[in-house]
Amino acid sequence: MERKDNFISVKHLYSRAAFGISYPNLEALSKKNINKVVDELFKKSTIVEDLKSVDENEMRQQMALQVLLGGKKELTQEEKDQRQEITRIQNERSRTLNIDWLMRLIKTSAPLREKMTLFWHGHFACRSNNPMFAQQLNNIQRKYALGSFRTLLVEVSKSPAMLQYLNNQQNRKGRPNENFARELMELFTLGIGNYTEQDIKESARSFTGWTYDKDGKFQLRPTYHDEGNKTFFGKTGNFDGESIIDIILENPKTATFISRKLYIFFVNETANEAHVKELANHFQAQNYDISAVLKKMFTADWFYAAPNVGTKIKSPAEFLVNLSREFYVTYNKPQVLIQLQSSLGQYLFNPPNVAGWPGGKSWIDSSSLMLRMKIPSLVLNDGQIDFSGKADPEDEAVIALNKPANAKPKPKSYVDAQSDWPKFLTGLPKDIKPLDLAKFLLQPNLNQKIVDMVANNQGLKSTAIEVTSLPEYQLC
Amino acid sequence: MKRRDFLRNSAFTAAGTFFVPAFMKPFEALALDELSQYKNLVVIQLSGGNDGLNTVVPFGNDLYYQKRKNIAIKPEEVIKLNDMQGLNPNLAALREIYDQGWMTLINDVGYPNPDRSHFRSMDIWQTGSDSNQYLSTGWIGRYLDSNCETCKFPYTAIEVDDSLSLALKGGTKKGIALKDPNTLFRNTNEAFFKQMINSSKDHLDENNLGYLYKTMIETSSSANYIQQTSKIYESKATYPNTGFSNQLKTVSKFISSGLKTKVYYVSLSGFDTHVNQVQQQGNLLKQYAEGISAFLNDLKAHNKLEDTLVITFSEFGRRVEQNASNGTDHGTANNMFLFGGKLKKQGIINNAPDLANLENGDLKYQVDFREVYGTILDKWLDVNNQQILNKKFQTMDFI
């Protein structure tokens, strides 16, 4: 049956701007005007709830101990054990943080905020061995996810995770470290080719002295800061970091760069430059208000145009979260989610480098596709899976220390999970046909083969498992 | 039936059952005439940053012993290769390989402005980028993208692992990751999967859905080809019972059965030896050397050693001076090993590391790793390295 209401549009909006939608919600929202649906999506995401996975007091104690041990020339056996223990605790907390965020994504009632947090997580890509730093940055990205891009940028630039990752701790008057200054312009704001090497040098001088203290709080150290005049984009003055950020934001290329990235994330992997320009103009006119540019995007006609529906490859995080939300999945051993992320190529909090995950087709190779097509039947049907993720050198070093040499390879991992089928099935209309269920679960149009395949099906459950195992389910 | 005909027929029986449009299947119709003289590259990645100075030991240099009071390998234990350098005793299995002339050693391979993060430096080695450049494709992936005469098949590059490394990901083409050909074959031959493949001719255009179906069909097609081709061959050689050796055994099976794959990728991890290095690294080096030795002798027995080039790298070496925990911290330049039956230059081909002339306590590089890649691309894989590495690197003369 062809629907006349907003069924398709709402489903599309929620597959891009959220992590999918349940059938009852979709039914209810389909009757409303799409602009109203967009407004409600924003309203639901006004709540900001920090992740509180990592206990900051515990981590501060660990950090203090680490500093103490680091200052000693010779360590006793007990102290060596303590140091190992710190690493072990950090690694364990980092894994818990990862799982807690993934669980938040699965269960959140503020999906747009979390989706944007995921966007900024990839945009301001960062790794930190310190789970407290990683959590702080994640909370900054969440807090300002839908707010002012300027504030977000300043807060990210002041976060210990980023200061450490891009070596601003080492950026001092007289011996600048340009790493942060370069990535600020190349990856976070202007894009490559829109500044000179001299601009980088002058910007680096302005960020000298931006550090964090022993408790993980931002600290401007006046003695490290270069108070001389800097010439940046033709302007001269005794600039500090924030003045540099303001000059960067005056440049319309920043609005274009961010708008293009948003477009690629939400609309289409191939950017339509006319649409990007529309967004960029609005973004700058609205003082870099992130909600404003997103609203513009989600209410544009082209957002719902056929070439933009059901054509984007889900990221591994989107794939896992959508599936788990859709079928109310409980993971009895959530650790397996880390292996899945790693095998699918998106281990959250561990981007490949500061440029983030390349996305699009790069998510898909023979093994990741095979795994993606197998996961639904494993998760939804109590299946088992036989794989081991790639080794992380730092995790491994810890494992090696705690294990005898020549240890056996890692045991197989089992996706020990249950989906709440009764809840899923009672959400569906009583008389729903397998074909309509397939149309609900898949974003692309169904081709004749799938229609034929599903037409012969008896059960809804088997239909659901079948269609989520299709290549079509990889798209949103 | 001649072996070659048998190969051809068995490969075709499997592939012919799929309903695949003509442009998808040129590789299946390829004559297998060049079955011999088919050059392979095997890349071995030592993950975690292997300590090169305790791998190839500069026992002739006092500075080595001064800087590594507790962890230096004693001169009498070193397997001496010349007056200056020798092998860690755990590499004893390589002695015979070295003496046969199947081994080349390059000292101090690195790159300008080295990065000491595992992830970033591995990224740099796998993509072949500069240290301030971010590439989303790997050097082998771009070789696949180049669509040269010998690299257009979906199984041109195989990683013996569950997931695919960035090194093998190109923009439009990617290698295949598989740990075991039978598992992949079973998975792609499940009834549901086969049904999807058989019904997928409508989707093969350039959009994302087309790409997904193309990947699926190629995976299935390759799984069949690999399983059918390699099942006729069973190695009689004995390999040590380690995960690493098993991976090499799989590679040997593929090479010896005449699989038309050009690049194989294998990893051994655990080299991040900050603490109590000697035993941990020793165990790994022993696994490495015994695996390599079994592998090369196996290839030799099947007349494949001359067609095979093996290279070993790690994302960085370690600092010259040991740390306080009888380990070593992240460093920079490192040695690379090359193995094969057709090496033009054998043994140690450049100067030993200069331990007196360091940069912040680290070795300075003598050879950019992309010169090694460039040489292999130009002289072994027969493509222009400039096209793959984005700038021209001078080539070396080890092959």
GROMACS .gro file of N, CA and C in nm, chain A residues 402-452:
model
  153
  402ASN      N    1   5.041  -0.952   3.219
  402ASN     CA    2   4.965  -1.029   3.316
  402ASN      C    3   4.947  -1.175   3.278
  403LYS      N    4   5.009  -1.213   3.170
  403LYS     CA    5   4.989  -1.350   3.122
  403LYS      C    6   5.123  -1.415   3.096
  404PRO      N    7   5.130  -1.546   3.108
  404PRO     CA    8   5.253  -1.613   3.071
  404PRO      C    9   5.278  -1.597   2.921
  405ALA      N   10   5.404  -1.605   2.883
  405ALA     CA   11   5.436  -1.595   2.740
  405ALA      C   12   5.374  -1.715   2.669
  406ASN      N   13   5.364  -1.705   2.538
  406ASN     CA   14   5.307  -1.813   2.458
  406ASN      C   15   5.163  -1.844   2.495
  407ALA      N   16   5.093  -1.741   2.539
  407ALA     CA   17   4.953  -1.763   2.575
  407ALA      C   18   4.874  -1.801   2.451
  408LYS      N   19   4.767  -1.871   2.473
  408LYS     CA   20   4.681  -1.913   2.361
  408LYS      C   21   4.611  -1.791   2.302
  409PRO      N   22   4.574  -1.802   2.175
  409PRO     CA   23   4.501  -1.689   2.116
  409PRO      C   24   4.369  -1.664   2.189
  410LYS      N   25   4.320  -1.543   2.170
  410LYS     CA   26   4.196  -1.504   2.237
  410LYS      C   27   4.084  -1.602   2.208
  411PRO      N   28   4.000  -1.629   2.306
  411PRO     CA   29   3.889  -1.720   2.279
  411PRO      C   30   3.788  -1.655   2.184
  412LYS      N   31   3.706  -1.738   2.128
  412LYS     CA   32   3.602  -1.684   2.039
  412LYS      C   33   3.506  -1.597   2.119
  413SER      N   34   3.447  -1.505   2.049
  413SER     CA   35   3.353  -1.417   2.117
  413SER      C   36   3.212  -1.457   2.081
  414TYR      N   37   3.127  -1.449   2.176
  414TYR     CA   38   2.989  -1.482   2.150
  414TYR      C   39   2.903  -1.360   2.170
  415VAL      N   40   2.818  -1.335   2.074
  415VAL     CA   41   2.725  -1.225   2.089
  415VAL      C   42   2.610  -1.276   2.174
  416ASP      N   43   2.627  -1.262   2.302
  416ASP     CA   44   2.526  -1.313   2.394
  416ASP      C   45   2.423  -1.202   2.414
  417ALA      N   46   2.319  -1.204   2.335
  417ALA     CA   47   2.223  -1.093   2.338
  417ALA      C   48   2.080  -1.143   2.318
  418GLN      N   49   1.987  -1.067   2.372
  418GLN     CA   50   1.846  -1.097   2.349
  418GLN      C   51   1.774  -0.974   2.296
  419SER      N   52   1.684  -0.999   2.203
  419SER     CA   53   1.599  -0.889   2.160
  419SER      C   54   1.461  -0.913   2.220
  420ASP      N   55   1.392  -0.804   2.246
  420ASP     CA   56   1.259  -0.813   2.306
  420ASP      C   57   1.157  -0.824   2.192
  421TRP      N   58   1.140  -0.945   2.144
  421TRP     CA   59   1.047  -0.965   2.031
  421TRP      C   60   0.904  -0.926   2.066
  422PRO      N   61   0.853  -0.969   2.183
  422PRO     CA   62   0.714  -0.930   2.212
  422PRO      C   63   0.693  -0.779   2.201
  423LYS      N   64   0.789  -0.702   2.255
  423LYS     CA   65   0.776  -0.557   2.250
  423LYS      C   66   0.778  -0.507   2.105
  424PHE      N   67   0.870  -0.563   2.027
  424PHE     CA   68   0.879  -0.523   1.887
  424PHE      C   69   0.750  -0.557   1.813
  425LEU      N   70   0.703  -0.679   1.832
  425LEU     CA   71   0.587  -0.726   1.755
  425LEU      C   72   0.457  -0.657   1.795
  426THR      N   73   0.442  -0.629   1.927
  426THR     CA   74   0.318  -0.562   1.967
  426THR      C   75   0.315  -0.417   1.921
  427GLY      N   76   0.431  -0.362   1.888
  427GLY     CA   77   0.434  -0.226   1.835
  427GLY      C   78   0.383  -0.217   1.693
  428LEU      N   79   0.376  -0.330   1.626
  428LEU     CA   80   0.335  -0.330   1.485
  428LEU      C   81   0.182  -0.340   1.476
  429PRO      N   82   0.125  -0.287   1.366
  429PRO     CA   83  -0.019  -0.303   1.348
  429PRO      C   84  -0.056  -0.452   1.342
  430LYS      N   85  -0.174  -0.485   1.391
  430LYS     CA   86  -0.214  -0.626   1.400
  430LYS      C   87  -0.211  -0.697   1.266
  431ASP      N   88  -0.251  -0.623   1.161
  431ASP     CA   89  -0.268  -0.690   1.031
  431ASP      C   90  -0.148  -0.667   0.939
  432ILE      N   91  -0.035  -0.631   0.995
  432ILE     CA   92   0.078  -0.595   0.908
  432ILE      C   93   0.126  -0.717   0.829
  433LYS      N   94   0.156  -0.695   0.703
  433LYS     CA   95   0.205  -0.800   0.615
  433LYS      C   96   0.358  -0.798   0.615
  434PRO      N   97   0.421  -0.912   0.591
  434PRO     CA   98   0.567  -0.914   0.584
  434PRO      C   99   0.625  -0.805   0.492
  435LEU      N  100   0.557  -0.781   0.381
  435LEU     CA  101   0.608  -0.681   0.288
  435LEU      C  102   0.610  -0.541   0.351
  436ASP      N  103   0.506  -0.510   0.428
  436ASP     CA  104   0.502  -0.378   0.493
  436ASP      C  105   0.608  -0.368   0.601
  437LEU      N  106   0.633  -0.479   0.667
  437LEU     CA  107   0.740  -0.479   0.767
  437LEU      C  108   0.875  -0.453   0.699
  438ALA      N  109   0.896  -0.516   0.586
  438ALA     CA  110   1.022  -0.495   0.511
  438ALA      C  111   1.035  -0.349   0.472
  439LYS      N  112   0.924  -0.290   0.428
  439LYS     CA  113   0.928  -0.148   0.387
  439LYS      C  114   0.957  -0.057   0.505
  440PHE      N  115   0.910  -0.100   0.622
  440PHE     CA  116   0.939  -0.021   0.743
  440PHE      C  117   1.086  -0.033   0.782
  441LEU      N  118   1.141  -0.152   0.774
  441LEU     CA  119   1.278  -0.173   0.823
  441LEU      C  120   1.386  -0.125   0.726
  442LEU      N  121   1.354  -0.117   0.600
  442LEU     CA  122   1.456  -0.078   0.501
  442LEU      C  123   1.433   0.063   0.452
  443GLN      N  124   1.539   0.139   0.435
  443GLN     CA  125   1.526   0.276   0.384
  443GLN      C  126   1.519   0.282   0.231
  444PRO      N  127   1.600   0.203   0.159
  444PRO     CA  128   1.590   0.212   0.012
  444PRO      C  129   1.459   0.151  -0.037
  445ASN      N  130   1.421   0.186  -0.158
  445ASN     CA  131   1.305   0.121  -0.220
  445ASN      C  132   1.334  -0.027  -0.239
  446LEU      N  133   1.231  -0.108  -0.225
  446LEU     CA  134   1.252  -0.251  -0.241
  446LEU      C  135   1.247  -0.288  -0.389
  447ASN      N  136   1.342  -0.368  -0.432
  447ASN     CA  137   1.335  -0.415  -0.570
  447ASN      C  138   1.246  -0.538  -0.576
  448GLN      N  139   1.215  -0.580  -0.699
  448GLN     CA  140   1.117  -0.687  -0.718
  448GLN      C  141   1.160  -0.817  -0.650
  449LYS      N  142   1.290  -0.844  -0.651
  449LYS     CA  143   1.339  -0.971  -0.593
  449LYS      C  144   1.309  -0.976  -0.443
  450ILE      N  145   1.330  -0.865  -0.379
  450ILE     CA  146   1.303  -0.863  -0.235
  450ILE      C  147   1.153  -0.875  -0.211
  451VAL      N  148   1.077  -0.806  -0.293
  451VAL     CA  149   0.931  -0.815  -0.281
  451VAL      C  150   0.886  -0.960  -0.295
  452ASP      N  151   0.941  -1.028  -0.394
  452ASP     CA  152   0.906  -1.169  -0.416
  452ASP      C  153   0.950  -1.256  -0.299
   0.00000   0.00000   0.00000
